Amino acid sequence: MAATETAGTTRRDFLYIATGAMGAVGAAALVWPFVSQLQPDASVLALSTTEVDLTSIAEGQMVTVKWRGKPVFVWNRTEKDIAEAKEVQLSALLDPIARNANLAADAPATDENRAGEGHEKWLVVIGICTHLGCVPIGHSGEYDGWFCPCHGSEYDTAGRVRRGPAPTNLDIPPYQFVSDTKISIG
Amino acid sequence: MSGHSTFEPKHPALKWFESRLPLVGLIHSSFVAYPTPRNLNYWWTFGGILSLMLVCQIVSGVVLVMHYTPHITLAFDSVEHIMRDVSYGWLIRYIHSNGASMFFIAVYIHMFRGLYYGSYKAPREVLWILGCIIYLLMMATAFMGYVLPWGQMSFWGATVITNLFSAFPVVGPTIVEWLWGGFSVDNATLNRFFSLHYLLPFMIAGVVVLHVWALHVVGQNNPTGVEPKSPKDTVPFTPYATIKDGFGMVCFLIFFAWFLFYIPNYLGHADNYIPANPLVTPAHIVPEWYYLPFYAMLRAVPDKLGGVLTMFGAIIVLFFVPWLDTSKVRSGVYRPLFKQFFWIWVAVCIGLGWLGAKPAEGGYVIAGRILTIYYFAHFLIILPLLGLFEKPKAVPASITEAVLGKNRGAAPASAGVSAPQTKG
């Protein structure tokens, strides 16, 4: 055996490295299931779509539905609310991006881009303050939209942040109008 | 822990730390420089394998708890949820349930090894008793874990085992009510078993630390039963024992993986995939395989209290083995008669296990009685008398002599064996 060994690398060096590499592959393969089990399981993924019937929401009324465990505000806005939102210049906004999952990532935060497509009286936003995750209170604050009780962020009638500390507008979840009176979120 | 650490830190930061907490030195002296007898065979790798299994059970168990719900209306479904919905949940649950069986296979081999080579004899009595305590804790832990899936076997196993305590006069029924937290096995029982099933493995880990501590104080036994007398009789733990233990673990894990991936339900019972029903007992109820010998003893005695005492006695007697064995010779290798009786006793244990899985009727009960009597006779009659009447073979003067033969034992050992020798 010694005859096959050279001063540089030996047969034993090769065996050490091959064994170590095999051991590392095995350890990684063993660790993966224990990491993978942390992700949302099949029963959670199965609940990722929520349908909302709009006929029962009167004009001016705001309802909260649950989607993926989060509150989603569905607001049947009045003419006054819409007009108020349309008056605002983009330059007056803290966050000029629409944050609408159904549009391009850089779409501007106009009321058209915030409201439902072809259904401008409907506003659908995720009811979680973009500051630190509290649920803002509707129909309140200086801008007639939402006021967050935790740290005083205020949102307007298009769900756009108008006073900090929240950094971005309320997110709009992916959703579509299944019919004129029904939306499907997720 | 035995002898001084030969660890001398070079790096200034490590020196600074070592002078304040000699942790690396402790690890070095316990698992690197620690002298192990040079003649340890593969039966000695099961201590390491058991440590590995304890870690395996704790890690997989902690993960299962992330997905399990300990409530009678949800427990069964949450286990099925783990099997179907959770990513790799099936794998982790099968690791845990088969891991329990592997743990017991390893502990039984470890115990048979200790009994064959006399590892319980002075000065290792405390080491042996700590091991018996670990075994008891393992049985309690495994029993409570089996209740958690809340299937038919879980429920009726819990009912039968807790009812064992009702055999004790006067206090029995009260003890059982307190175990249950009610008047039958119910939600309160499930919750407390869940709590204790999480606690006990950490108690096992604590006693394992004491077990290893005691081992490192008195040193390992070896197949000759002769204590190491010179540095030539030992080799450093690393690389010799670590590599040998590592190889043993890999082989054991292959065996484990065979069950895990090909026959994951072989050691379980189909009835436990039926949700618990407090109104109907399954027709054929047996405990998990690792309790079967004790279950056979319980059924062999035609008296409730007597059966329970016999069953517990079968384990209690193990605590007294260091004093029941009167032989001066430690290892079974040099005890021709003991060797034969040892293997008869092993066969009796396996026979009891086989009988435990059979229905309690006719010839099975009679056979169970004979084997139960023999089990106790081995400890209470054969072991004490053997020491008095047996004529042991000549014991070698040293481990090295046993390994290399009488002539070479005194000569310097070959370079390959003694080169990395360090003082322990």
Coordinates of C-alpha atoms in Angstrom, one line a residue:
Chain A
M1 CA 0.0 0.0 0.0
A2 CA 2.8 2.4 0.9
A3 CA 4.3 1.9 -2.5
T4 CA 1.3 3.7 -4.2
E5 CA 1.6 6.8 -1.9
T6 CA 3.4 9.9 -2.9
A7 CA 4.7 12.7 -0.7
G8 CA 2.0 15.1 -1.9
T9 CA -1.4 13.5 -1.7
T10 CA -1.9 10.0 -0.4
R11 CA -4.6 7.5 -0.9
R12 CA -5.7 8.2 2.7
D13 CA -6.2 11.9 1.9
F14 CA -8.5 11.0 -0.9
L15 CA -10.5 8.7 1.4
Y16 CA -10.8 11.4 4.0
I17 CA -12.1 13.9 1.5
A18 CA -14.4 11.5 -0.2
T19 CA -15.9 10.3 3.1
G20 CA -16.2 13.9 4.3
A21 CA -17.9 15.0 1.1
M22 CA -20.3 12.0 1.2
G23 CA -21.1 12.8 4.9
A24 CA -21.8 16.5 4.1
V25 CA -24.2 15.5 1.3
G26 CA -26.0 13.1 3.7
A27 CA -26.2 15.7 6.4
A28 CA -27.6 18.2 4.0
A29 CA -30.2 15.7 2.8
L30 CA -31.2 15.0 6.4
V31 CA -31.4 18.7 7.3
W32 CA -33.6 19.6 4.4
P33 CA -36.9 17.9 5.5
F34 CA -36.5 19.6 8.9
V35 CA -36.2 23.0 7.2
S36 CA -38.9 22.3 4.6
Q37 CA -41.5 21.4 7.2
L38 CA -41.5 25.0 8.3
Q39 CA -43.1 26.3 5.2
P40 CA -46.9 26.7 4.9
D41 CA -48.4 23.2 4.7
A42 CA -51.0 22.0 2.3
S43 CA -54.0 22.8 4.5
V44 CA -52.8 26.4 4.8
L45 CA -52.2 26.7 1.0
A46 CA -55.7 25.3 0.4
L47 CA -57.2 28.4 2.2
S48 CA -55.5 30.9 0.0
T49 CA -58.6 32.1 -1.9
T50 CA -61.6 34.0 -0.4
E51 CA -64.8 35.0 -2.3
V52 CA -66.8 38.0 -1.3
D53 CA -70.4 38.8 -2.2
L54 CA -70.7 42.5 -2.8
T55 CA -74.5 42.8 -2.9
S56 CA -74.8 42.9 0.9
I57 CA -72.4 45.9 1.2
A58 CA -74.3 49.2 1.2
E59 CA -72.9 52.4 -0.2
G60 CA -70.5 53.9 2.2
Q61 CA -70.1 50.7 4.1
M62 CA -66.8 49.0 4.8
V63 CA -66.5 45.3 5.6
T64 CA -63.6 43.3 6.7
V65 CA -63.0 39.7 5.4
K66 CA -60.3 37.3 6.2
W67 CA -57.9 36.2 3.5
R68 CA -54.8 34.0 4.4
G69 CA -55.4 34.9 8.0
K70 CA -55.2 38.7 7.3
P71 CA -58.0 41.3 7.3
V72 CA -59.0 42.7 3.9
F73 CA -61.1 45.8 3.8
V74 CA -63.8 45.9 1.1
W75 CA -65.2 49.4 0.9
N76 CA -68.2 50.5 -1.2
R77 CA -67.1 54.2 -1.5
T78 CA -69.5 57.2 -2.0
E79 CA -69.1 59.7 -4.8
K80 CA -67.7 62.1 -2.2
D81 CA -65.0 59.6 -1.2
I82 CA -64.0 59.0 -4.8
A83 CA -63.9 62.7 -5.6
E84 CA -61.7 63.4 -2.6
A85 CA -59.3 60.7 -3.7
K86 CA -59.1 62.0 -7.3
E87 CA -58.4 65.5 -6.2
V88 CA -55.1 64.6 -4.6
Q89 CA -52.0 65.3 -6.7
L90 CA -49.4 62.5 -7.0
S91 CA -46.8 64.9 -5.8
A92 CA -48.7 65.3 -2.5
L93 CA -48.4 61.6 -1.7
L94 CA -45.8 60.1 0.7
D95 CA -45.8 57.0 -1.5
P96 CA -46.5 57.6 -5.2
I97 CA -46.6 53.8 -6.1
A98 CA -50.0 52.1 -6.5
R99 CA -48.9 48.9 -4.5
N100 CA -51.5 47.1 -6.4
A101 CA -50.7 43.4 -6.9
N102 CA -52.9 43.3 -10.0
L103 CA -50.9 46.0 -11.8
A104 CA -47.2 46.6 -12.7
A105 CA -44.9 47.1 -9.7
D106 CA -44.2 50.8 -10.7
A107 CA -47.8 51.9 -11.5
P108 CA -48.5 55.3 -10.0
A109 CA -50.8 55.7 -7.0
T110 CA -53.7 57.3 -8.9
D111 CA -57.2 56.6 -7.7
E112 CA -57.8 54.6 -10.9
N113 CA -54.9 52.4 -10.1
R114 CA -56.1 51.9 -6.5
A115 CA -59.8 51.2 -7.1
G116 CA -61.3 48.1 -8.6
E117 CA -60.7 47.7 -12.4
G118 CA -63.9 49.1 -14.1
H119 CA -65.6 49.4 -10.7
E120 CA -64.2 52.6 -9.2
K121 CA -66.5 52.7 -6.2
W122 CA -64.9 49.5 -4.8
L123 CA -61.7 49.7 -2.9
V124 CA -60.1 46.5 -1.7
V125 CA -57.0 46.7 0.5
I126 CA -55.2 44.5 3.0
G127 CA -56.1 45.9 6.3
I128 CA -52.6 45.9 7.8
C129 CA -50.8 49.1 8.5
T130 CA -47.5 49.1 6.5
H131 CA -45.7 50.4 9.6
L132 CA -45.7 47.5 12.0
G133 CA -48.7 45.4 11.2
C134 CA -51.6 46.8 13.3
V135 CA -55.2 46.9 11.8
P136 CA -56.1 50.6 11.1
I137 CA -59.6 52.0 12.1
G138 CA -61.9 52.8 9.1
H139 CA -63.8 56.1 8.5
S140 CA -61.4 58.0 10.7
G141 CA -58.4 60.3 10.6
E142 CA -57.9 63.6 8.9
Y143 CA -58.1 62.1 5.4
D144 CA -61.4 60.2 5.9
G145 CA -59.8 56.9 5.2
W146 CA -58.0 55.0 8.0
F147 CA -56.3 55.9 11.2
C148 CA -53.9 53.5 12.8
P149 CA -54.2 53.4 16.6
C150 CA -50.7 52.1 17.2
H151 CA -48.5 54.8 15.9
G152 CA -50.9 57.4 14.3
S153 CA -50.4 56.7 10.6
E154 CA -53.3 58.1 8.4
Y155 CA -54.6 56.9 5.1
D156 CA -56.9 58.6 2.6
T157 CA -60.0 57.3 0.8
A158 CA -57.9 55.4 -1.6
G159 CA -55.9 53.7 1.2
R160 CA -52.8 55.8 0.5
V161 CA -50.6 56.8 3.4
R162 CA -50.8 60.5 4.0
R163 CA -49.1 60.8 7.4
G164 CA -46.3 58.7 8.7
P165 CA -44.7 56.7 10.2
A166 CA -46.1 54.1 7.8
P167 CA -43.7 54.1 4.7
T168 CA -46.1 52.8 2.0
N169 CA -49.7 52.7 0.9
L170 CA -52.0 49.9 2.1
D171 CA -51.3 46.9 -0.1
I172 CA -53.9 45.8 -2.6
P173 CA -54.2 42.0 -2.7
P174 CA -54.5 40.1 -6.0
Y175 CA -58.2 39.9 -6.7
Q176 CA -60.7 40.0 -9.6
F177 CA -64.3 40.6 -10.3
V178 CA -65.9 37.2 -10.9
S179 CA -69.1 39.1 -11.7
D180 CA -70.3 42.7 -11.0
T181 CA -71.4 41.6 -7.6
K182 CA -68.7 39.1 -6.5
I183 CA -64.9 39.3 -6.1
S184 CA -62.4 36.5 -5.6
I185 CA -59.3 37.5 -3.5
G186 CA -56.1 35.5 -4.0
Chain B
M1 CA -12.6 13.7 33.8
S2 CA -10.2 10.8 34.5
G3 CA -6.6 12.1 34.5
H4 CA -5.5 15.6 33.5
S5 CA -6.4 17.4 30.3
T6 CA -3.6 17.4 27.8
F7 CA -5.2 20.3 26.0
E8 CA -3.0 23.4 25.8
P9 CA -4.6 26.2 23.9
K10 CA -2.3 28.1 21.6
H11 CA -4.5 31.0 20.4
P12 CA -4.6 33.9 22.9
A13 CA -8.4 34.3 22.7
L14 CA -8.8 30.6 23.5
K15 CA -6.3 30.8 26.3
W16 CA -8.3 33.7 27.8
F17 CA -11.5 31.7 27.5
E18 CA -10.0 28.5 28.8
S19 CA -8.7 30.1 31.9
R20 CA -12.2 31.3 32.7
L21 CA -14.2 28.2 31.6
P22 CA -12.2 25.1 30.6
L23 CA -14.9 23.9 28.3
V24 CA -12.8 22.9 25.3
G25 CA -10.3 21.2 27.7
L26 CA -13.2 19.2 29.2
I27 CA -14.4 18.1 25.7
H28 CA -10.8 17.3 24.8
S29 CA -10.1 15.2 27.8
S30 CA -13.5 13.5 27.6
F31 CA -13.8 12.8 23.9
V32 CA -10.3 13.2 22.4
A33 CA -7.6 12.2 24.8
Y34 CA -9.8 9.9 26.9
P35 CA -8.1 6.5 27.1
T36 CA -10.3 3.7 25.9
P37 CA -9.3 0.0 26.2
R38 CA -7.7 -1.1 22.9
N39 CA -9.7 -4.3 22.6
L40 CA -13.3 -2.8 22.5
N41 CA -15.5 -4.7 20.1
Y42 CA -18.5 -3.4 18.1
W43 CA -20.9 -4.2 21.0
W44 CA -19.3 -1.2 22.7
T45 CA -20.5 1.2 19.9
F46 CA -24.1 1.1 21.2
G47 CA -23.5 3.7 23.8
G48 CA -22.7 6.2 21.1
I49 CA -25.6 4.9 19.0
L50 CA -28.0 5.4 21.9
S51 CA -26.8 9.0 22.3
L52 CA -27.5 9.5 18.6
M53 CA -31.0 8.0 19.0
L54 CA -31.8 10.3 21.9
V55 CA -30.8 13.4 19.8
C56 CA -32.8 12.0 16.9
Q57 CA -35.9 11.5 19.0
I58 CA -35.6 15.0 20.6
V59 CA -35.1 16.8 17.3
S60 CA -37.9 14.9 15.5
G61 CA -40.2 15.2 18.5
V62 CA -39.7 19.0 18.8
V63 CA -40.6 19.4 15.2
L64 CA -43.7 17.1 15.5
V65 CA -44.9 19.3 18.4
M66 CA -45.0 22.2 15.9
H67 CA -47.8 20.5 14.0
Y68 CA -49.5 18.3 16.7
T69 CA -52.6 19.3 18.7
P70 CA -53.0 17.6 22.2
H71 CA -56.8 17.5 22.4
I72 CA -59.0 14.5 22.1
T73 CA -61.1 16.0 19.3
L74 CA -58.0 17.1 17.3
A75 CA -55.1 14.8 18.2
F76 CA -55.9 12.0 15.7
D77 CA -56.6 14.4 12.9
S78 CA -53.5 16.5 13.6
V79 CA -51.3 13.3 13.2
E80 CA -53.0 12.6 9.9
H81 CA -52.4 16.3 9.0
I82 CA -48.7 15.8 9.7
M83 CA -48.8 12.7 7.4
R84 CA -50.6 14.4 4.5
D85 CA -50.3 18.2 4.7
V86 CA -47.0 19.0 6.4
S87 CA -44.0 19.1 4.1
Y88 CA -42.0 15.9 4.8
G89 CA -44.3 15.4 7.8
W90 CA -44.6 11.7 7.0
L91 CA -40.8 11.4 7.1
I92 CA -40.5 13.1 10.4
R93 CA -43.3 11.2 12.1
Y94 CA -41.9 7.9 10.8
I95 CA -38.4 8.9 12.1
H96 CA -39.9 9.5 15.5
S97 CA -42.1 6.4 15.7
N98 CA -39.5 4.0 14.2
G99 CA -36.8 5.8 16.1
A100 CA -38.4 4.8 19.4
S101 CA -38.1 1.1 18.3
M102 CA -34.5 1.6 17.2
F103 CA -33.8 3.3 20.5
F104 CA -35.1 0.2 22.3
I105 CA -33.2 -2.3 20.0
A106 CA -30.0 -0.4 20.8
V107 CA -30.7 -0.2 24.5
Y108 CA -31.4 -3.9 24.7
I109 CA -28.2 -4.8 22.9
H110 CA -26.4 -2.3 25.2
M111 CA -27.9 -4.0 28.3
F112 CA -27.2 -7.6 27.1
R113 CA -23.6 -6.4 26.4
G114 CA -23.3 -5.1 29.9
L115 CA -24.7 -8.3 31.4
Y116 CA -22.4 -10.6 29.3
Y117 CA -19.2 -8.7 30.0
G118 CA -20.0 -8.0 33.7
S119 CA -20.0 -4.2 33.2
Y120 CA -22.2 -3.8 36.3
K121 CA -19.5 -5.1 38.7
A122 CA -17.4 -3.0 41.1
P123 CA -16.5 -0.3 40.6
R124 CA -19.3 0.3 38.0
E125 CA -22.4 -0.3 40.2
V126 CA -23.5 3.4 40.1
L127 CA -22.9 3.5 36.3
W128 CA -25.1 0.4 35.9
I129 CA -27.9 1.7 38.2
L130 CA -27.9 5.1 36.3
G131 CA -28.4 3.0 33.1
C132 CA -31.3 1.2 34.7
I133 CA -32.9 4.5 35.6
I134 CA -32.5 5.7 32.0
Y135 CA -34.2 2.5 30.8
L136 CA -37.2 3.1 33.2
L137 CA -37.5 6.7 32.0
M138 CA -37.3 5.4 28.4
M139 CA -40.2 3.0 29.0
A140 CA -42.3 5.8 30.6
T141 CA -41.5 8.2 27.8
A142 CA -42.3 5.7 25.0
F143 CA -45.6 4.7 26.7
M144 CA -46.8 8.2 26.9
G145 CA -45.7 9.0 23.4
Y146 CA -47.7 6.1 22.1
V147 CA -50.8 7.6 23.7
L148 CA -50.5 10.9 21.8
P149 CA -51.8 9.9 18.3
W150 CA -55.1 9.0 20.1
G151 CA -55.9 5.9 18.1
Q152 CA -57.5 2.8 19.5
M153 CA -54.2 1.3 20.6
S154 CA -53.2 4.6 22.2
F155 CA -56.4 4.8 24.2
W156 CA -56.6 1.2 25.3
G157 CA -52.9 1.0 26.0
A158 CA -53.2 4.0 28.2
T159 CA -56.2 2.5 29.9
V160 CA -54.6 -0.9 30.6
I161 CA -51.2 0.5 31.7
T162 CA -52.7 3.1 34.0
N163 CA -55.0 0.4 35.4
L164 CA -51.9 -1.5 36.5
F165 CA -51.7 0.9 39.4
S166 CA -55.3 0.0 40.5
A167 CA -53.8 -3.3 41.7
F168 CA -52.2 -1.7 44.7
P169 CA -54.5 -2.1 47.8
V170 CA -56.1 1.0 49.4
V171 CA -54.4 3.7 47.4
G172 CA -54.6 2.0 44.0
P173 CA -57.9 3.5 42.7
T174 CA -57.0 7.0 43.9
I175 CA -53.6 6.8 42.1
V176 CA -55.4 5.8 38.9
E177 CA -57.9 8.7 39.2
W178 CA -55.0 11.1 39.7
L179 CA -53.1 9.7 36.7
W180 CA -56.2 10.2 34.6
G181 CA -57.4 13.5 36.0
G182 CA -60.9 12.1 35.8
F183 CA -62.8 8.8 35.9
S184 CA -61.5 7.5 32.6
V185 CA -58.7 8.1 30.2
D186 CA -59.8 11.4 28.7
N187 CA -58.6 14.9 27.6
A188 CA -56.9 15.6 30.9
T189 CA -55.0 12.4 30.6
L190 CA -53.9 13.2 27.0
N191 CA -52.7 16.7 28.1
R192 CA -50.7 15.6 31.0
F193 CA -49.1 12.7 29.0
F194 CA -48.2 15.2 26.3
S195 CA -46.6 17.5 28.9
L196 CA -44.6 14.6 30.5
H197 CA -43.7 13.1 27.1
Y198 CA -42.0 16.4 26.3
L199 CA -40.3 16.6 29.7
L200 CA -39.0 13.1 30.2
P201 CA -36.5 13.0 27.3
F202 CA -34.7 16.0 28.8
M203 CA -34.6 14.1 32.1
I204 CA -33.1 11.2 30.2
A205 CA -30.5 13.5 28.7
G206 CA -29.7 14.7 32.3
V207 CA -29.2 11.1 33.5
V208 CA -27.2 10.3 30.4
V209 CA -24.8 13.1 31.4
L210 CA -24.5 11.4 34.9
H211 CA -24.1 8.0 33.2
V212 CA -21.2 9.3 31.0
W213 CA -19.7 11.1 33.9
A214 CA -19.8 7.9 36.0
L215 CA -18.3 6.1 33.0
H216 CA -15.4 8.5 32.7
V217 CA -14.7 8.2 36.4
V218 CA -14.4 4.5 36.5
G219 CA -13.3 3.9 32.9
Q220 CA -14.8 1.6 30.3
N221 CA -15.1 -2.1 30.9
N222 CA -13.7 -4.2 28.0
P223 CA -14.2 -7.7 26.6
T224 CA -11.6 -9.2 28.9
G225 CA -13.0 -7.5 32.0
V226 CA -9.4 -6.8 33.0
E227 CA -8.8 -3.1 34.0
P228 CA -6.2 -1.3 31.8
K229 CA -2.9 -1.4 33.7
S230 CA -0.5 0.5 31.5
P231 CA -0.8 3.1 28.7
K232 CA -0.2 0.2 26.3
D233 CA -3.6 -1.2 27.2
T234 CA -5.5 1.9 26.0
V235 CA -5.8 4.0 22.8
P236 CA -7.0 7.6 22.7
F237 CA -10.7 8.1 22.2
T238 CA -10.0 10.1 19.0
P239 CA -9.5 8.8 16.4
Y240 CA -9.9 5.2 17.5
A241 CA -13.3 5.2 19.3
T242 CA -14.8 8.1 17.4
I243 CA -14.2 6.3 14.0
K244 CA -15.3 3.0 15.3
D245 CA -18.5 4.5 16.9
G246 CA -19.1 6.5 13.8
F247 CA -18.9 3.4 11.6
G248 CA -21.2 1.6 14.1
M249 CA -23.7 4.5 13.9
V250 CA -23.7 4.5 10.1
C251 CA -24.4 0.7 10.0
F252 CA -27.2 1.2 12.6
L253 CA -28.7 4.1 10.6
I254 CA -28.8 1.9 7.5
F255 CA -30.8 -0.6 9.5
F256 CA -33.0 2.2 10.8
A257 CA -33.5 3.6 7.2
W258 CA -34.6 0.1 6.0
F259 CA -37.5 0.3 8.5
L260 CA -38.1 4.0 7.9
F261 CA -38.4 3.8 4.1
Y262 CA -39.6 0.3 3.4
I263 CA -41.6 -1.0 6.3
P264 CA -42.5 2.1 8.4
N265 CA -45.6 0.5 9.9
Y266 CA -44.2 -3.0 10.5
L267 CA -43.5 -2.4 14.2
G268 CA -46.8 -0.6 14.8
H269 CA -50.4 -1.8 14.9
A270 CA -53.0 -1.2 12.3
D271 CA -55.6 -0.6 15.0
N272 CA -53.9 2.6 15.9
Y273 CA -55.1 4.1 12.6
I274 CA -58.7 3.9 14.0
P275 CA -59.6 7.0 16.1
A276 CA -59.9 6.3 19.9
N277 CA -63.3 5.0 20.9
P278 CA -63.8 4.8 24.7
L279 CA -66.8 2.5 24.2
V280 CA -65.2 -0.4 22.2
T281 CA -61.9 -2.2 23.0
P282 CA -60.1 -3.8 20.0
A283 CA -60.3 -7.6 19.9
H284 CA -56.6 -8.2 20.2
I285 CA -54.7 -5.7 22.2
V286 CA -50.9 -5.9 22.6
P287 CA -48.4 -3.3 23.7
E288 CA -45.5 -2.2 21.5
W289 CA -42.9 -4.9 20.9
Y290 CA -40.4 -3.6 23.5
Y291 CA -42.8 -4.2 26.4
L292 CA -43.9 -7.7 25.3
P293 CA -41.6 -9.7 27.7
F294 CA -43.0 -7.8 30.6
Y295 CA -46.6 -8.1 29.3
A296 CA -46.1 -11.8 29.1
M297 CA -45.0 -11.9 32.8
L298 CA -48.0 -9.8 33.8
R299 CA -50.4 -12.3 32.2
A300 CA -48.5 -15.3 33.5
V301 CA -49.6 -14.6 37.1
P302 CA -53.2 -15.4 37.8
D303 CA -53.5 -12.6 40.4
K304 CA -53.9 -8.9 39.7
L305 CA -51.5 -7.5 42.3
G306 CA -49.1 -10.5 41.8
G307 CA -48.9 -9.9 38.1
V308 CA -48.2 -6.2 38.5
L309 CA -45.5 -6.9 41.1
T310 CA -43.9 -9.5 39.0
M311 CA -43.8 -7.2 36.0
F312 CA -42.2 -4.3 38.0
G313 CA -40.0 -6.8 39.8
A314 CA -38.5 -8.0 36.5
I315 CA -37.0 -4.5 36.1
I316 CA -36.3 -3.8 39.7
V317 CA -34.2 -7.0 39.9
L318 CA -31.8 -5.5 37.3
F319 CA -30.8 -2.8 39.9
F320 CA -29.5 -5.5 42.2
V321 CA -27.5 -7.5 39.6
P322 CA -24.1 -6.0 40.8
W323 CA -24.7 -7.7 44.2
L324 CA -26.5 -10.8 42.9
D325 CA -23.6 -11.9 40.8
T326 CA -21.1 -13.2 43.2
S327 CA -18.3 -14.2 40.8
K328 CA -14.9 -12.6 41.1
V329 CA -14.4 -12.9 37.4
R330 CA -15.9 -10.0 35.5
S331 CA -16.2 -11.0 31.9
G332 CA -18.4 -13.8 30.7
V333 CA -15.6 -14.7 28.2
Y334 CA -13.8 -16.5 31.0
R335 CA -16.9 -18.0 32.7
P336 CA -17.8 -21.2 30.8
L337 CA -21.0 -22.0 32.8
F338 CA -22.2 -18.4 33.0
K339 CA -21.8 -18.1 29.3
Q340 CA -24.3 -20.9 28.7
F341 CA -26.7 -19.7 31.3
F342 CA -26.5 -16.2 29.8
W343 CA -27.6 -17.3 26.4
I344 CA -30.4 -19.4 27.9
W345 CA -31.6 -16.3 29.7
V346 CA -31.4 -14.3 26.4
A347 CA -33.5 -17.0 24.7
V348 CA -36.0 -16.8 27.7
C349 CA -36.3 -13.1 27.2
I350 CA -37.0 -13.5 23.5
G351 CA -39.4 -16.3 24.3
L352 CA -41.3 -14.1 26.7
G353 CA -41.5 -11.4 24.1
W354 CA -42.9 -13.9 21.6
L355 CA -45.4 -15.1 24.2
G356 CA -46.4 -11.5 25.0
A357 CA -47.7 -11.1 21.5
K358 CA -49.8 -14.3 21.6
P359 CA -53.3 -14.5 23.1
A360 CA -53.5 -15.3 26.8
E361 CA -54.8 -18.8 26.6
G362 CA -53.9 -22.5 27.0
G363 CA -50.3 -23.5 26.3
Y364 CA -49.1 -19.9 25.9
V365 CA -50.0 -19.1 29.6
I366 CA -48.2 -22.2 30.8
A367 CA -45.1 -21.5 28.8
G368 CA -45.3 -17.9 30.0
R369 CA -45.3 -19.1 33.6
I370 CA -42.3 -21.4 33.1
L371 CA -40.3 -18.7 31.4
T372 CA -41.2 -16.1 34.0
I373 CA -40.0 -18.3 36.8
Y374 CA -36.8 -19.0 34.9
Y375 CA -36.2 -15.2 34.3
F376 CA -36.3 -14.6 38.0
A377 CA -34.4 -17.8 38.8
H378 CA -31.5 -16.6 36.6
F379 CA -31.0 -13.5 38.8
L380 CA -32.0 -14.8 42.2
I381 CA -30.6 -18.4 42.1
I382 CA -28.3 -19.0 39.2
L383 CA -26.2 -15.9 39.3
P384 CA -25.4 -16.1 43.1
L385 CA -24.7 -19.8 43.0
L386 CA -22.6 -19.7 39.8
G387 CA -20.1 -17.5 41.5
L388 CA -19.6 -20.1 44.2
F389 CA -19.5 -23.3 42.1
E390 CA -18.1 -22.2 38.7
K391 CA -14.5 -22.7 37.9
P392 CA -13.5 -19.8 35.6
K393 CA -10.9 -20.0 32.9
A394 CA -7.5 -18.2 33.4
V395 CA -7.9 -14.5 33.0
P396 CA -5.1 -12.7 31.0
A397 CA -2.7 -10.5 32.9
S398 CA -3.5 -7.5 30.8
I399 CA -5.5 -6.3 27.9
T400 CA -2.4 -6.1 25.7
E401 CA -1.6 -9.7 26.5
A402 CA -5.1 -10.8 25.6
V403 CA -4.8 -9.0 22.3
L404 CA -1.3 -9.8 21.2
G405 CA -0.7 -13.1 23.0
K406 CA 1.5 -13.8 25.9
N407 CA 4.9 -13.5 24.2
R408 CA 4.2 -10.3 22.3
G409 CA 2.3 -8.7 25.1
A410 CA 5.5 -7.7 26.8
A411 CA 7.2 -6.5 23.6
P412 CA 6.8 -3.0 22.2
A413 CA 3.6 -2.8 20.2
S414 CA 3.8 -2.2 16.5
A415 CA 4.1 1.4 15.4
G416 CA 0.6 1.6 13.9
V417 CA -1.1 0.8 17.2
S418 CA 0.9 2.8 19.6
A419 CA 2.0 5.9 17.6
P420 CA -0.7 8.4 18.6
Q421 CA -0.7 7.2 22.2
T422 CA -1.1 10.0 24.7
K423 CA -1.3 9.8 28.4
G424 CA -4.9 9.8 29.6

